[in-house]
């Protein structure tokens, strides 16, 4: 590399998004970039001229190691949708003027399907205007719903946290004794895709039966079947633990959480904030069966739990960050780097690049055949798919018994 690199983070954070940032930084320096800039709060911050020189924060190998194990977006995230080029060319002129001023050679954006829309538009504009800046997407999302990649960094660690937490919740529930039993509903993120909810199956093993049902957003939520399942479990063993995606909808397309005051806030991409599914379902169960209930929303914890990160995930996140810089350095633009799985046992994966136009704004859902016929659990294929992604541990660097983080004031 002969000039400079700029990198941004966008969308919902993950436990390993900063590992990708470290991968981008280290690879850019190794390949000869003079400076590596970080956009503060993604493209939204950049448009206001808000960026930093990353060498001021990543001063040595220890900083880089701490960064890899720090959850949430070190640079700050955003959920910002660029206008279509024909709608507001001035916005693009302004961004490119700044990129030229900073002598940028490669623009790397770490994000999910909405963030890939930014790479798509900026690379289109570069083509249109003959700019030689390379725009490359680096995938990230706990939702695991990006098209054309086997999986996304962030998913493995979130899945490991969900499987572990659901198992601990089951252990707790099974030890309780209540006259009418106890029903626990665990609400898991992933608005349209059930990759995260499905990972609740990881709780199941020789020492645990797993949740009594798992509801994914890919299929309509059948309230009658749900009630029957809960009743059967309460009658047979006095407790039940059920995993539900935050995005489950009834047959009329209404979010189950809309039965509560669960939605209100809507982001720039038109996504409603989903919350309250578990609460709503618990209220219904308590009034029908008189049982004790517990609504557990894993919420932010599932994407910020770097103390339970998957080693594979942390390592792959750094690798794909590096691969994004390499792709740009080799002259590729308008692409996202993807994972292609070679085998499950031993687990082997390599990276490749794919046209971002086929990825931006698309969603990859759990295949129907990976969900059981009744729509209440995932199949063995799902488990075989997710298991390699949660392997190994990489502890945070602990100081005074608490993880140490790298952060920007
Ligand atoms: O896109 C990732 C994600 O974590 C989704 O699973 C979830 O619906 C959403 O972000 C939550 O976003 P926010 O933190 O903006 O409420």
mmCIF file of C-alpha atoms and ligand atoms in Angstrom:
data_model
loop_
_atom_site.group_PDB
_atom_site.id
_atom_site.type_symbol
_atom_site.label_atom_id
_atom_site.label_comp_id
_atom_site.label_asym_id
_atom_site.label_seq_id
_atom_site.Cartn_x
_atom_site.Cartn_y
_atom_site.Cartn_z
ATOM 1 C CA UNK A 1 0.000 0.000 0.000
ATOM 2 C CA UNK A 2 1.291 3.453 -0.756
ATOM 3 C CA UNK A 3 -1.353 5.759 0.667
ATOM 4 C CA UNK A 4 -3.741 5.720 3.650
ATOM 5 C CA UNK A 5 -6.579 3.492 4.861
ATOM 6 C CA UNK A 6 -9.807 4.533 6.574
ATOM 7 C CA UNK A 7 -12.017 2.147 8.533
ATOM 8 C CA UNK A 8 -15.481 2.484 10.096
ATOM 9 C CA UNK A 9 -17.870 0.404 12.184
ATOM 10 C CA UNK A 10 -21.600 0.456 11.646
ATOM 11 C CA UNK A 11 -24.806 -1.228 12.851
ATOM 12 C CA UNK A 12 -25.342 -3.288 16.014
ATOM 13 C CA UNK A 13 -22.068 -4.027 17.833
ATOM 14 C CA UNK A 14 -20.755 -7.534 18.611
ATOM 15 C CA UNK A 15 -18.283 -9.099 21.034
ATOM 16 C CA UNK A 16 -15.664 -9.354 18.268
ATOM 17 C CA UNK A 17 -16.203 -6.341 15.975
ATOM 18 C CA UNK A 18 -13.085 -4.760 17.460
ATOM 19 C CA UNK A 19 -11.080 -7.849 16.614
ATOM 20 C CA UNK A 20 -11.868 -7.053 12.958
ATOM 21 C CA UNK A 21 -10.776 -3.470 13.581
ATOM 22 C CA UNK A 22 -7.460 -4.741 14.984
ATOM 23 C CA UNK A 23 -7.129 -7.027 11.931
ATOM 24 C CA UNK A 24 -7.691 -4.076 9.581
ATOM 25 C CA UNK A 25 -5.201 -1.897 11.445
ATOM 26 C CA UNK A 26 -2.421 -4.481 11.737
ATOM 27 C CA UNK A 27 -2.716 -5.665 8.130
ATOM 28 C CA UNK A 28 -2.811 -2.125 6.734
ATOM 29 C CA UNK A 29 0.376 -1.251 8.624
ATOM 30 C CA UNK A 30 2.054 -4.528 7.572
ATOM 31 C CA UNK A 31 1.199 -3.811 3.944
ATOM 32 C CA UNK A 32 2.769 -0.367 4.089
ATOM 33 C CA UNK A 33 -0.157 2.031 4.671
ATOM 34 C CA UNK A 34 1.183 5.337 5.943
ATOM 35 C CA UNK A 35 -1.772 6.082 8.195
ATOM 36 C CA UNK A 36 -4.888 4.226 9.282
ATOM 37 C CA UNK A 37 -7.779 6.526 10.098
ATOM 38 C CA UNK A 38 -10.892 5.511 12.025
ATOM 39 C CA UNK A 39 -14.266 7.136 11.317
ATOM 40 C CA UNK A 40 -16.036 8.118 14.525
ATOM 41 C CA UNK A 41 -19.580 6.722 14.320
ATOM 42 C CA UNK A 42 -19.180 5.408 10.809
ATOM 43 C CA UNK A 43 -20.058 7.318 7.696
ATOM 44 C CA UNK A 44 -22.298 9.656 9.712
ATOM 45 C CA UNK A 45 -19.311 10.906 11.709
ATOM 46 C CA UNK A 46 -17.055 11.036 8.659
ATOM 47 C CA UNK A 47 -19.517 13.349 6.916
ATOM 48 C CA UNK A 48 -19.015 15.756 9.816
ATOM 49 C CA UNK A 49 -15.236 15.415 9.508
ATOM 50 C CA UNK A 50 -15.049 13.274 12.635
ATOM 51 C CA UNK A 51 -12.175 10.781 12.341
ATOM 52 C CA UNK A 52 -9.076 9.775 14.321
ATOM 53 C CA UNK A 53 -5.577 8.547 13.593
ATOM 54 C CA UNK A 54 -5.666 5.010 15.000
ATOM 55 C CA UNK A 55 -1.936 4.914 15.763
ATOM 56 C CA UNK A 56 -2.682 7.205 18.720
ATOM 57 C CA UNK A 57 -4.776 4.440 20.293
ATOM 58 C CA UNK A 58 -3.176 1.193 19.117
ATOM 59 C CA UNK A 59 0.378 1.873 20.219
ATOM 60 C CA UNK A 60 1.665 -1.674 20.655
ATOM 61 C CA UNK A 61 0.777 -5.373 20.549
ATOM 62 C CA UNK A 62 -0.834 -5.248 23.990
ATOM 63 C CA UNK A 63 -3.252 -2.493 22.882
ATOM 64 C CA UNK A 64 -4.101 -4.582 19.841
ATOM 65 C CA UNK A 65 -4.753 -7.679 22.020
ATOM 66 C CA UNK A 66 -6.954 -5.712 24.434
ATOM 67 C CA UNK A 67 -8.837 -4.201 21.493
ATOM 68 C CA UNK A 68 -9.549 -7.677 20.081
ATOM 69 C CA UNK A 69 -11.163 -8.645 23.397
ATOM 70 C CA UNK A 70 -13.144 -5.428 23.918
ATOM 71 C CA UNK A 71 -16.852 -5.657 23.001
ATOM 72 C CA UNK A 72 -18.913 -2.940 21.277
ATOM 73 C CA UNK A 73 -17.723 -0.591 18.553
ATOM 74 C CA UNK A 74 -14.429 1.042 19.628
ATOM 75 C CA UNK A 75 -14.858 3.765 16.996
ATOM 76 C CA UNK A 76 -18.544 4.255 17.735
ATOM 77 C CA UNK A 77 -21.275 2.926 15.468
ATOM 78 C CA UNK A 78 -24.132 4.443 13.474
ATOM 79 C CA UNK A 79 -27.260 3.363 11.664
ATOM 80 C CA UNK A 80 -27.224 5.778 8.767
ATOM 81 C CA UNK A 81 -28.546 5.270 5.253
ATOM 82 C CA UNK A 82 -26.840 7.234 2.467
ATOM 83 C CA UNK A 83 -29.254 8.793 -0.051
ATOM 84 C CA UNK A 84 -29.398 7.314 -3.562
ATOM 85 C CA UNK A 85 -26.676 8.891 -5.720
ATOM 86 C CA UNK A 86 -29.180 10.585 -8.048
ATOM 87 C CA UNK A 87 -31.062 12.024 -5.055
ATOM 88 C CA UNK A 88 -28.153 13.913 -3.514
ATOM 89 C CA UNK A 89 -24.864 13.947 -5.414
ATOM 90 C CA UNK A 90 -23.559 16.718 -3.150
ATOM 91 C CA UNK A 91 -23.336 14.296 -0.214
ATOM 92 C CA UNK A 92 -21.007 12.071 -2.256
ATOM 93 C CA UNK A 93 -18.918 14.976 -3.530
ATOM 94 C CA UNK A 94 -18.365 16.017 0.068
ATOM 95 C CA UNK A 95 -17.356 12.512 1.217
ATOM 96 C CA UNK A 96 -14.972 12.007 -1.726
ATOM 97 C CA UNK A 97 -13.424 15.457 -1.238
ATOM 98 C CA UNK A 98 -12.597 14.480 2.342
ATOM 99 C CA UNK A 99 -11.287 11.039 1.336
ATOM 100 C CA UNK A 100 -9.031 12.668 -1.278
ATOM 101 C CA UNK A 101 -7.838 15.232 1.234
ATOM 102 C CA UNK A 102 -6.847 12.359 3.562
ATOM 103 C CA UNK A 103 -5.121 10.603 0.647
ATOM 104 C CA UNK A 104 -7.217 7.471 1.126
ATOM 105 C CA UNK A 105 -6.465 4.383 -0.901
ATOM 106 C CA UNK A 106 -8.792 1.907 0.845
ATOM 107 C CA UNK A 107 -12.096 2.420 2.655
ATOM 108 C CA UNK A 108 -13.079 -0.540 4.842
ATOM 109 C CA UNK A 109 -16.532 -0.686 6.437
ATOM 110 C CA UNK A 110 -17.221 -3.268 9.145
ATOM 111 C CA UNK A 111 -20.953 -3.910 9.257
ATOM 112 C CA UNK A 112 -24.071 -5.893 8.390
ATOM 113 C CA UNK A 113 -26.479 -5.864 5.449
ATOM 114 C CA UNK A 114 -27.511 -2.231 5.892
ATOM 115 C CA UNK A 115 -23.865 -1.153 6.169
ATOM 116 C CA UNK A 116 -23.056 -2.972 2.930
ATOM 117 C CA UNK A 117 -25.500 -0.565 1.286
ATOM 118 C CA UNK A 118 -22.926 2.156 2.110
ATOM 119 C CA UNK A 119 -20.101 0.201 0.409
ATOM 120 C CA UNK A 120 -22.350 -0.447 -2.586
ATOM 121 C CA UNK A 121 -23.219 3.237 -3.044
ATOM 122 C CA UNK A 122 -19.705 4.574 -2.460
ATOM 123 C CA UNK A 123 -18.102 2.043 -4.821
ATOM 124 C CA UNK A 124 -20.736 2.871 -7.470
ATOM 125 C CA UNK A 125 -19.933 6.546 -7.101
ATOM 126 C CA UNK A 126 -16.187 5.858 -7.395
ATOM 127 C CA UNK A 127 -16.847 3.993 -10.666
ATOM 128 C CA UNK A 128 -18.999 6.823 -11.938
ATOM 129 C CA UNK A 129 -16.402 9.473 -11.217
ATOM 130 C CA UNK A 130 -13.237 7.495 -12.004
ATOM 131 C CA UNK A 131 -11.955 7.572 -8.406
ATOM 132 C CA UNK A 132 -9.334 4.905 -7.665
ATOM 133 C CA UNK A 133 -10.301 4.543 -3.972
ATOM 134 C CA UNK A 134 -11.185 0.937 -3.167
ATOM 135 C CA UNK A 135 -14.316 0.225 -1.093
ATOM 136 C CA UNK A 136 -14.487 -3.114 0.719
ATOM 137 C CA UNK A 137 -17.056 -4.473 3.191
ATOM 138 C CA UNK A 138 -15.951 -6.494 6.196
ATOM 139 C CA UNK A 139 -18.883 -8.558 7.518
ATOM 140 C CA UNK A 140 -20.127 -8.396 11.087
ATOM 141 C CA UNK A 141 -23.426 -9.126 12.756
ATOM 142 C CA UNK A 142 -24.622 -11.333 15.565
ATOM 143 C CA UNK A 143 -27.740 -11.939 13.422
ATOM 144 C CA UNK A 144 -25.691 -14.062 10.955
ATOM 145 C CA UNK A 145 -28.053 -13.016 8.174
ATOM 146 C CA UNK A 146 -25.624 -11.720 5.507
ATOM 147 C CA UNK A 147 -26.011 -13.276 2.076
ATOM 148 C CA UNK A 148 -23.252 -15.267 0.329
ATOM 149 C CA UNK A 149 -21.151 -15.946 3.425
ATOM 150 C CA UNK A 150 -21.165 -19.157 5.460
ATOM 151 C CA UNK A 151 -21.402 -17.115 8.652
ATOM 152 C CA UNK A 152 -20.575 -13.686 10.040
ATOM 153 C CA UNK A 153 -18.098 -12.702 12.757
ATOM 154 C CA UNK A 154 -19.971 -11.987 15.974
ATOM 155 C CA UNK A 155 -22.448 -14.815 15.518
ATOM 156 C CA UNK A 156 -20.302 -17.591 17.031
ATOM 157 C CA UNK A 157 -19.711 -15.665 20.263
ATOM 158 C CA UNK A 158 -23.371 -14.640 20.592
ATOM 159 C CA UNK A 159 -24.435 -18.256 19.942
ATOM 160 C CA UNK A 160 -22.023 -19.489 22.616
ATOM 161 C CA UNK A 161 -23.443 -16.979 25.099
ATOM 162 C CA UNK A 162 -27.045 -17.925 24.247
ATOM 163 C CA UNK A 163 -26.424 -21.703 24.484
ATOM 164 C CA UNK A 164 -24.624 -21.265 27.812
ATOM 165 C CA UNK A 165 -27.195 -18.872 29.293
ATOM 166 C CA UNK A 166 -30.179 -20.992 28.271
ATOM 167 C CA UNK A 167 -28.511 -24.001 29.901
ATOM 168 C CA UNK A 168 -27.936 -22.055 33.122
ATOM 169 C CA UNK A 169 -31.536 -20.814 33.055
ATOM 170 C CA UNK A 170 -32.819 -24.398 32.638
ATOM 171 C CA UNK A 171 -30.681 -25.543 35.579
ATOM 172 C CA UNK A 172 -32.150 -22.795 37.754
ATOM 173 C CA UNK A 173 -35.760 -23.428 36.655
ATOM 174 C CA UNK A 174 -35.470 -27.184 37.209
ATOM 175 C CA UNK A 175 -34.447 -26.640 40.817
ATOM 176 C CA UNK A 176 -37.540 -24.598 41.739
ATOM 177 C CA UNK A 177 -40.812 -25.806 43.209
ATOM 178 C CA UNK A 178 -44.048 -23.824 42.732
ATOM 179 C CA UNK A 179 -47.668 -24.933 43.157
ATOM 180 C CA UNK A 180 -48.531 -24.238 39.510
ATOM 181 C CA UNK A 181 -45.017 -24.527 38.134
ATOM 182 C CA UNK A 182 -42.694 -21.953 36.620
ATOM 183 C CA UNK A 183 -42.572 -20.938 32.952
ATOM 184 C CA UNK A 184 -39.536 -19.074 31.655
ATOM 185 C CA UNK A 185 -39.475 -17.393 28.258
ATOM 186 C CA UNK A 186 -36.066 -16.310 26.949
ATOM 187 C CA UNK A 187 -36.150 -13.582 24.292
ATOM 188 C CA UNK A 188 -33.292 -13.599 21.807
ATOM 189 C CA UNK A 189 -32.247 -11.010 19.186
ATOM 190 C CA UNK A 190 -32.331 -11.422 15.390
ATOM 191 C CA UNK A 191 -35.309 -9.576 13.964
ATOM 192 C CA UNK A 192 -36.035 -11.609 10.813
ATOM 193 C CA UNK A 193 -33.538 -14.449 11.008
ATOM 194 C CA UNK A 194 -33.547 -17.245 13.584
ATOM 195 C CA UNK A 195 -29.818 -18.047 13.631
ATOM 196 C CA UNK A 196 -29.470 -16.628 17.139
ATOM 197 C CA UNK A 197 -32.695 -18.095 18.555
ATOM 198 C CA UNK A 198 -31.785 -21.478 17.026
ATOM 199 C CA UNK A 199 -28.504 -21.488 18.920
ATOM 200 C CA UNK A 200 -30.510 -22.064 22.121
ATOM 201 C CA UNK A 201 -30.327 -25.729 21.027
ATOM 202 C CA UNK A 202 -26.686 -25.685 22.159
ATOM 203 C CA UNK A 203 -27.980 -25.939 25.752
ATOM 204 C CA UNK A 204 -28.961 -29.532 25.006
ATOM 205 C CA UNK A 205 -26.423 -32.218 25.869
ATOM 206 C CA UNK A 206 -25.781 -35.264 28.042
ATOM 207 C CA UNK A 207 -26.458 -33.216 31.163
ATOM 208 C CA UNK A 208 -29.373 -31.095 29.911
ATOM 209 C CA UNK A 209 -32.511 -31.710 27.838
ATOM 210 C CA UNK A 210 -32.370 -28.228 26.350
ATOM 211 C CA UNK A 211 -35.301 -25.812 26.007
ATOM 212 C CA UNK A 212 -38.789 -27.272 25.507
ATOM 213 C CA UNK A 213 -39.264 -25.256 22.324
ATOM 214 C CA UNK A 214 -37.440 -22.764 20.145
ATOM 215 C CA UNK A 215 -39.420 -20.283 18.069
ATOM 216 C CA UNK A 216 -37.749 -18.697 15.047
ATOM 217 C CA UNK A 217 -39.053 -15.657 13.139
ATOM 218 C CA UNK A 218 -38.967 -17.523 9.819
ATOM 219 C CA UNK A 219 -42.312 -19.225 10.616
ATOM 220 C CA UNK A 220 -45.587 -17.798 11.964
ATOM 221 C CA UNK A 221 -45.948 -18.103 15.741
ATOM 222 C CA UNK A 222 -48.749 -20.509 16.678
ATOM 223 C CA UNK A 223 -50.108 -19.323 20.041
ATOM 224 C CA UNK A 224 -52.321 -22.419 20.576
ATOM 225 C CA UNK A 225 -49.422 -24.806 20.043
ATOM 226 C CA UNK A 226 -47.250 -22.687 22.360
ATOM 227 C CA UNK A 227 -49.897 -22.887 25.117
ATOM 228 C CA UNK A 228 -50.221 -26.659 24.692
ATOM 229 C CA UNK A 229 -46.459 -27.142 24.937
ATOM 230 C CA UNK A 230 -46.213 -25.066 28.086
ATOM 231 C CA UNK A 231 -49.140 -26.894 29.708
ATOM 232 C CA UNK A 232 -47.667 -30.300 28.928
ATOM 233 C CA UNK A 233 -44.264 -29.355 30.384
ATOM 234 C CA UNK A 234 -45.770 -27.774 33.519
ATOM 235 C CA UNK A 235 -47.926 -30.876 34.107
ATOM 236 C CA UNK A 236 -45.038 -33.297 33.535
ATOM 237 C CA UNK A 237 -42.100 -31.647 35.238
ATOM 238 C CA UNK A 238 -43.310 -28.451 36.911
ATOM 239 C CA UNK A 239 -41.238 -26.092 34.789
ATOM 240 C CA UNK A 240 -40.606 -25.080 31.217
ATOM 241 C CA UNK A 241 -37.988 -22.973 29.456
ATOM 242 C CA UNK A 242 -38.825 -21.716 25.965
ATOM 243 C CA UNK A 243 -36.598 -19.695 23.638
ATOM 244 C CA UNK A 244 -38.256 -17.147 21.341
ATOM 245 C CA UNK A 245 -36.854 -14.787 18.787
ATOM 246 C CA UNK A 246 -37.643 -11.105 19.374
ATOM 247 C CA UNK A 247 -38.998 -11.086 15.811
ATOM 248 C CA UNK A 248 -41.693 -13.790 16.018
ATOM 249 C CA UNK A 249 -44.920 -12.773 14.330
ATOM 250 C CA UNK A 250 -48.428 -14.176 14.304
ATOM 251 C CA UNK A 251 -50.030 -15.354 11.035
ATOM 252 C CA UNK A 252 -51.351 -11.847 10.344
ATOM 253 C CA UNK A 253 -47.731 -10.562 10.264
ATOM 254 C CA UNK A 254 -48.000 -8.680 13.568
ATOM 255 C CA UNK A 255 -45.016 -8.916 15.899
ATOM 256 C CA UNK A 256 -45.938 -10.859 19.040
ATOM 257 C CA UNK A 257 -44.258 -8.087 21.048
ATOM 258 C CA UNK A 258 -46.803 -5.642 19.635
ATOM 259 C CA UNK A 259 -49.203 -7.305 22.091
ATOM 260 C CA UNK A 260 -47.154 -5.293 24.624
ATOM 261 C CA UNK A 261 -46.082 -1.703 24.159
ATOM 262 C CA UNK A 262 -42.990 -3.261 22.574
ATOM 263 C CA UNK A 263 -42.325 -1.171 19.471
ATOM 264 C CA UNK A 264 -42.030 2.536 19.004
ATOM 265 C CA UNK A 265 -38.535 3.556 17.947
ATOM 266 C CA UNK A 266 -37.785 3.052 14.232
ATOM 267 C CA UNK A 267 -34.222 3.416 12.824
ATOM 268 C CA UNK A 268 -33.016 4.971 9.528
ATOM 269 C CA UNK A 269 -33.487 1.667 7.710
ATOM 270 C CA UNK A 270 -37.114 1.443 8.894
ATOM 271 C CA UNK A 271 -36.472 -1.295 11.486
ATOM 272 C CA UNK A 272 -38.794 -1.185 14.477
ATOM 273 C CA UNK A 273 -37.154 -1.705 17.850
ATOM 274 C CA UNK A 274 -38.331 -5.109 19.036
ATOM 275 C CA UNK A 275 -38.678 -5.749 22.733
ATOM 276 C CA UNK A 276 -41.236 -7.222 25.087
ATOM 277 C CA UNK A 277 -42.001 -10.569 23.388
ATOM 278 C CA UNK A 278 -41.018 -12.596 26.472
ATOM 279 C CA UNK A 279 -42.877 -10.230 28.770
ATOM 280 C CA UNK A 280 -46.040 -10.438 26.739
ATOM 281 C CA UNK A 281 -45.941 -14.233 26.509
ATOM 282 C CA UNK A 282 -45.298 -14.540 30.240
ATOM 283 C CA UNK A 283 -48.319 -12.361 30.993
ATOM 284 C CA UNK A 284 -50.484 -14.607 28.811
ATOM 285 C CA UNK A 285 -49.134 -17.740 30.548
ATOM 286 C CA UNK A 286 -49.572 -16.357 34.057
ATOM 287 C CA UNK A 287 -53.173 -15.394 33.440
ATOM 288 C CA UNK A 288 -54.033 -18.728 31.775
ATOM 289 C CA UNK A 289 -52.196 -21.176 34.062
ATOM 290 C CA UNK A 290 -51.627 -19.181 37.255
ATOM 291 C CA UNK A 291 -47.986 -20.272 37.115
ATOM 292 C CA UNK A 292 -44.964 -18.274 38.179
ATOM 293 C CA UNK A 293 -43.255 -16.796 35.151
ATOM 294 C CA UNK A 294 -39.937 -15.264 34.294
ATOM 295 C CA UNK A 295 -39.359 -13.191 31.164
ATOM 296 C CA UNK A 296 -35.674 -12.976 30.322
ATOM 297 C CA UNK A 297 -34.565 -10.625 27.568
ATOM 298 C CA UNK A 298 -30.938 -11.431 26.722
ATOM 299 C CA UNK A 299 -30.816 -8.062 24.962
ATOM 300 C CA UNK A 300 -27.429 -6.284 24.904
ATOM 301 C CA UNK A 301 -25.747 -9.036 26.956
ATOM 302 C CA UNK A 302 -25.758 -11.508 24.043
ATOM 303 C CA UNK A 303 -23.737 -9.208 21.810
ATOM 304 C CA UNK A 304 -21.421 -7.730 24.432
ATOM 305 C CA UNK A 305 -20.333 -10.864 26.304
ATOM 306 C CA UNK A 306 -16.640 -10.890 25.415
ATOM 307 C CA UNK A 307 -15.968 -12.919 28.588
ATOM 308 C CA UNK A 308 -17.645 -15.839 26.814
ATOM 309 C CA UNK A 309 -16.374 -15.160 23.299
ATOM 310 C CA UNK A 310 -15.641 -18.047 20.974
ATOM 311 C CA UNK A 311 -11.935 -18.294 20.214
ATOM 312 C CA UNK A 312 -12.702 -19.241 16.618
ATOM 313 C CA UNK A 313 -14.873 -16.153 16.297
ATOM 314 C CA UNK A 314 -12.270 -13.740 17.703
ATOM 315 C CA UNK A 315 -9.577 -15.166 15.444
ATOM 316 C CA UNK A 316 -11.751 -15.237 12.326
ATOM 317 C CA UNK A 317 -12.925 -11.664 12.962
ATOM 318 C CA UNK A 318 -9.307 -10.452 12.928
ATOM 319 C CA UNK A 319 -8.543 -12.579 9.864
ATOM 320 C CA UNK A 320 -11.451 -11.223 7.840
ATOM 321 C CA UNK A 321 -10.470 -7.660 8.801
ATOM 322 C CA UNK A 322 -7.026 -8.389 7.387
ATOM 323 C CA UNK A 323 -8.501 -10.055 4.303
ATOM 324 C CA UNK A 324 -10.581 -6.917 3.623
ATOM 325 C CA UNK A 325 -7.442 -4.769 3.518
ATOM 326 C CA UNK A 326 -5.694 -7.351 1.334
ATOM 327 C CA UNK A 327 -8.620 -7.333 -1.112
ATOM 328 C CA UNK A 328 -8.447 -3.530 -1.405
ATOM 329 C CA UNK A 329 -4.652 -3.615 -1.741
ATOM 330 C CA UNK A 330 -5.034 -6.106 -4.576
ATOM 331 C CA UNK A 331 -7.258 -3.643 -6.386
ATOM 332 C CA UNK A 332 -10.727 -5.004 -5.578
ATOM 333 C CA UNK A 333 -13.654 -2.659 -4.894
ATOM 334 C CA UNK A 334 -17.436 -2.968 -4.454
ATOM 335 C CA UNK A 335 -17.047 -6.296 -2.675
ATOM 336 C CA UNK A 336 -17.515 -7.874 0.725
ATOM 337 C CA UNK A 337 -15.161 -10.528 2.057
ATOM 338 C CA UNK A 338 -16.977 -13.787 2.881
ATOM 339 C CA UNK A 339 -16.278 -17.101 4.610
ATOM 340 C CA UNK A 340 -16.579 -20.330 2.658
ATOM 341 C CA UNK A 341 -16.676 -23.478 4.765
ATOM 342 C CA UNK A 342 -14.628 -26.425 3.581
ATOM 343 C CA UNK A 343 -15.438 -28.947 6.310
ATOM 344 C CA UNK A 344 -17.025 -29.307 9.750
ATOM 345 C CA UNK A 345 -14.716 -31.882 11.298
ATOM 346 C CA UNK A 346 -12.048 -30.693 11.299
ATOM 347 C CA UNK A 347 -13.593 -27.257 10.899
ATOM 348 C CA UNK A 348 -11.964 -25.418 8.000
ATOM 349 C CA UNK A 349 -12.918 -22.182 6.328
ATOM 350 C CA UNK A 350 -11.310 -19.814 3.846
ATOM 351 C CA UNK A 351 -12.114 -16.278 2.739
ATOM 352 C CA UNK A 352 -13.251 -15.119 -0.706
ATOM 353 C CA UNK A 353 -14.708 -11.893 -2.101
ATOM 354 C CA UNK A 354 -18.249 -11.398 -3.441
ATOM 355 C CA UNK A 355 -20.004 -8.570 -5.226
ATOM 356 C CA UNK A 356 -21.546 -6.313 -2.567
ATOM 357 C CA UNK A 357 -24.535 -5.587 -4.853
ATOM 358 C CA UNK A 358 -25.673 -9.153 -4.220
ATOM 359 C CA UNK A 359 -25.336 -8.733 -0.450
ATOM 360 C CA UNK A 360 -26.468 -5.210 0.503
ATOM 361 C CA UNK A 361 -29.983 -5.092 1.974
ATOM 362 C CA UNK A 362 -30.461 -8.869 1.513
ATOM 363 C CA UNK A 363 -31.222 -11.260 4.373
ATOM 364 C CA UNK A 364 -30.143 -14.891 4.662
ATOM 365 C CA UNK A 365 -32.686 -16.830 6.690
ATOM 366 C CA UNK A 366 -32.488 -20.243 8.371
ATOM 367 C CA UNK A 367 -33.416 -22.838 5.713
ATOM 368 C CA UNK A 368 -36.868 -24.370 6.272
ATOM 369 C CA UNK A 369 -35.348 -27.849 6.382
ATOM 370 C CA UNK A 370 -33.226 -26.849 9.398
ATOM 371 C CA UNK A 371 -36.406 -26.235 11.440
ATOM 372 C CA UNK A 372 -38.559 -29.177 12.576
ATOM 373 C CA UNK A 373 -41.910 -29.894 10.915
ATOM 374 C CA UNK A 374 -43.927 -28.382 13.772
ATOM 375 C CA UNK A 375 -41.845 -25.185 13.679
ATOM 376 C CA UNK A 376 -40.814 -25.485 17.316
ATOM 377 C CA UNK A 377 -37.133 -26.531 17.275
ATOM 378 C CA UNK A 378 -34.112 -26.728 15.011
ATOM 379 C CA UNK A 379 -32.794 -29.913 13.408
ATOM 380 C CA UNK A 380 -29.451 -31.712 13.830
ATOM 381 C CA UNK A 381 -28.168 -30.001 10.655
ATOM 382 C CA UNK A 382 -28.539 -26.648 12.394
ATOM 383 C CA UNK A 383 -26.516 -27.877 15.344
ATOM 384 C CA UNK A 384 -23.816 -29.352 13.099
ATOM 385 C CA UNK A 385 -23.580 -25.962 11.386
ATOM 386 C CA UNK A 386 -23.295 -23.842 14.533
ATOM 387 C CA UNK A 387 -21.151 -26.087 16.747
ATOM 388 C CA UNK A 388 -17.766 -25.393 15.100
ATOM 389 C CA UNK A 389 -18.358 -21.647 15.385
ATOM 390 C CA UNK A 390 -18.509 -21.622 19.197
ATOM 391 C CA UNK A 391 -15.349 -23.617 19.868
ATOM 392 C CA UNK A 392 -12.496 -22.468 22.076
ATOM 393 C CA UNK A 393 -12.226 -19.677 24.595
ATOM 394 C CA UNK A 394 -10.250 -16.476 24.584
ATOM 395 C CA UNK A 395 -10.378 -14.786 27.931
ATOM 396 C CA UNK A 396 -10.410 -11.022 28.240
ATOM 397 C CA UNK A 397 -7.326 -9.553 29.859
ATOM 398 C CA UNK A 398 -8.458 -9.387 33.482
ATOM 399 C CA UNK A 399 -7.434 -6.559 35.786
ATOM 400 C CA UNK A 400 -8.681 -6.671 39.371
ATOM 401 C CA UNK A 401 -10.957 -9.566 38.444
ATOM 402 C CA UNK A 402 -12.782 -7.578 35.730
ATOM 403 C CA UNK A 403 -12.070 -7.492 31.962
ATOM 404 C CA UNK A 404 -9.855 -4.647 30.802
ATOM 405 C CA UNK A 405 -11.115 -2.756 27.715
ATOM 406 C CA UNK A 406 -9.526 -0.387 25.222
ATOM 407 C CA UNK A 407 -11.745 2.667 24.808
ATOM 408 C CA UNK A 408 -11.762 6.124 23.344
ATOM 409 C CA UNK A 409 -12.622 9.116 25.514
HETATM 410 O O1 LIG B 1 -28.655 -6.026 13.851
HETATM 411 C C1 LIG B 1 -28.174 -6.564 15.014
HETATM 412 C C2 LIG B 1 -29.144 -6.401 16.136
HETATM 413 O O2 LIG B 1 -28.475 -6.784 17.292
HETATM 414 C C3 LIG B 1 -30.485 -7.157 15.983
HETATM 415 O O3 LIG B 1 -30.421 -8.486 16.348
HETATM 416 C C4 LIG B 1 -31.398 -6.390 16.865
HETATM 417 O O4 LIG B 1 -32.727 -6.505 16.452
HETATM 418 C C5 LIG B 1 -30.896 -5.012 16.675
HETATM 419 O O5 LIG B 1 -29.534 -5.080 16.327
HETATM 420 C C6 LIG B 1 -31.060 -4.174 17.907
HETATM 421 O O6 LIG B 1 -30.588 -2.919 17.613
HETATM 422 P P1 LIG B 1 -30.492 -1.726 18.630
HETATM 423 O O7 LIG B 1 -29.346 -2.008 19.526
HETATM 424 O O8 LIG B 1 -30.264 -0.542 17.766
HETATM 425 O O9 LIG B 1 -31.787 -1.711 19.380
#
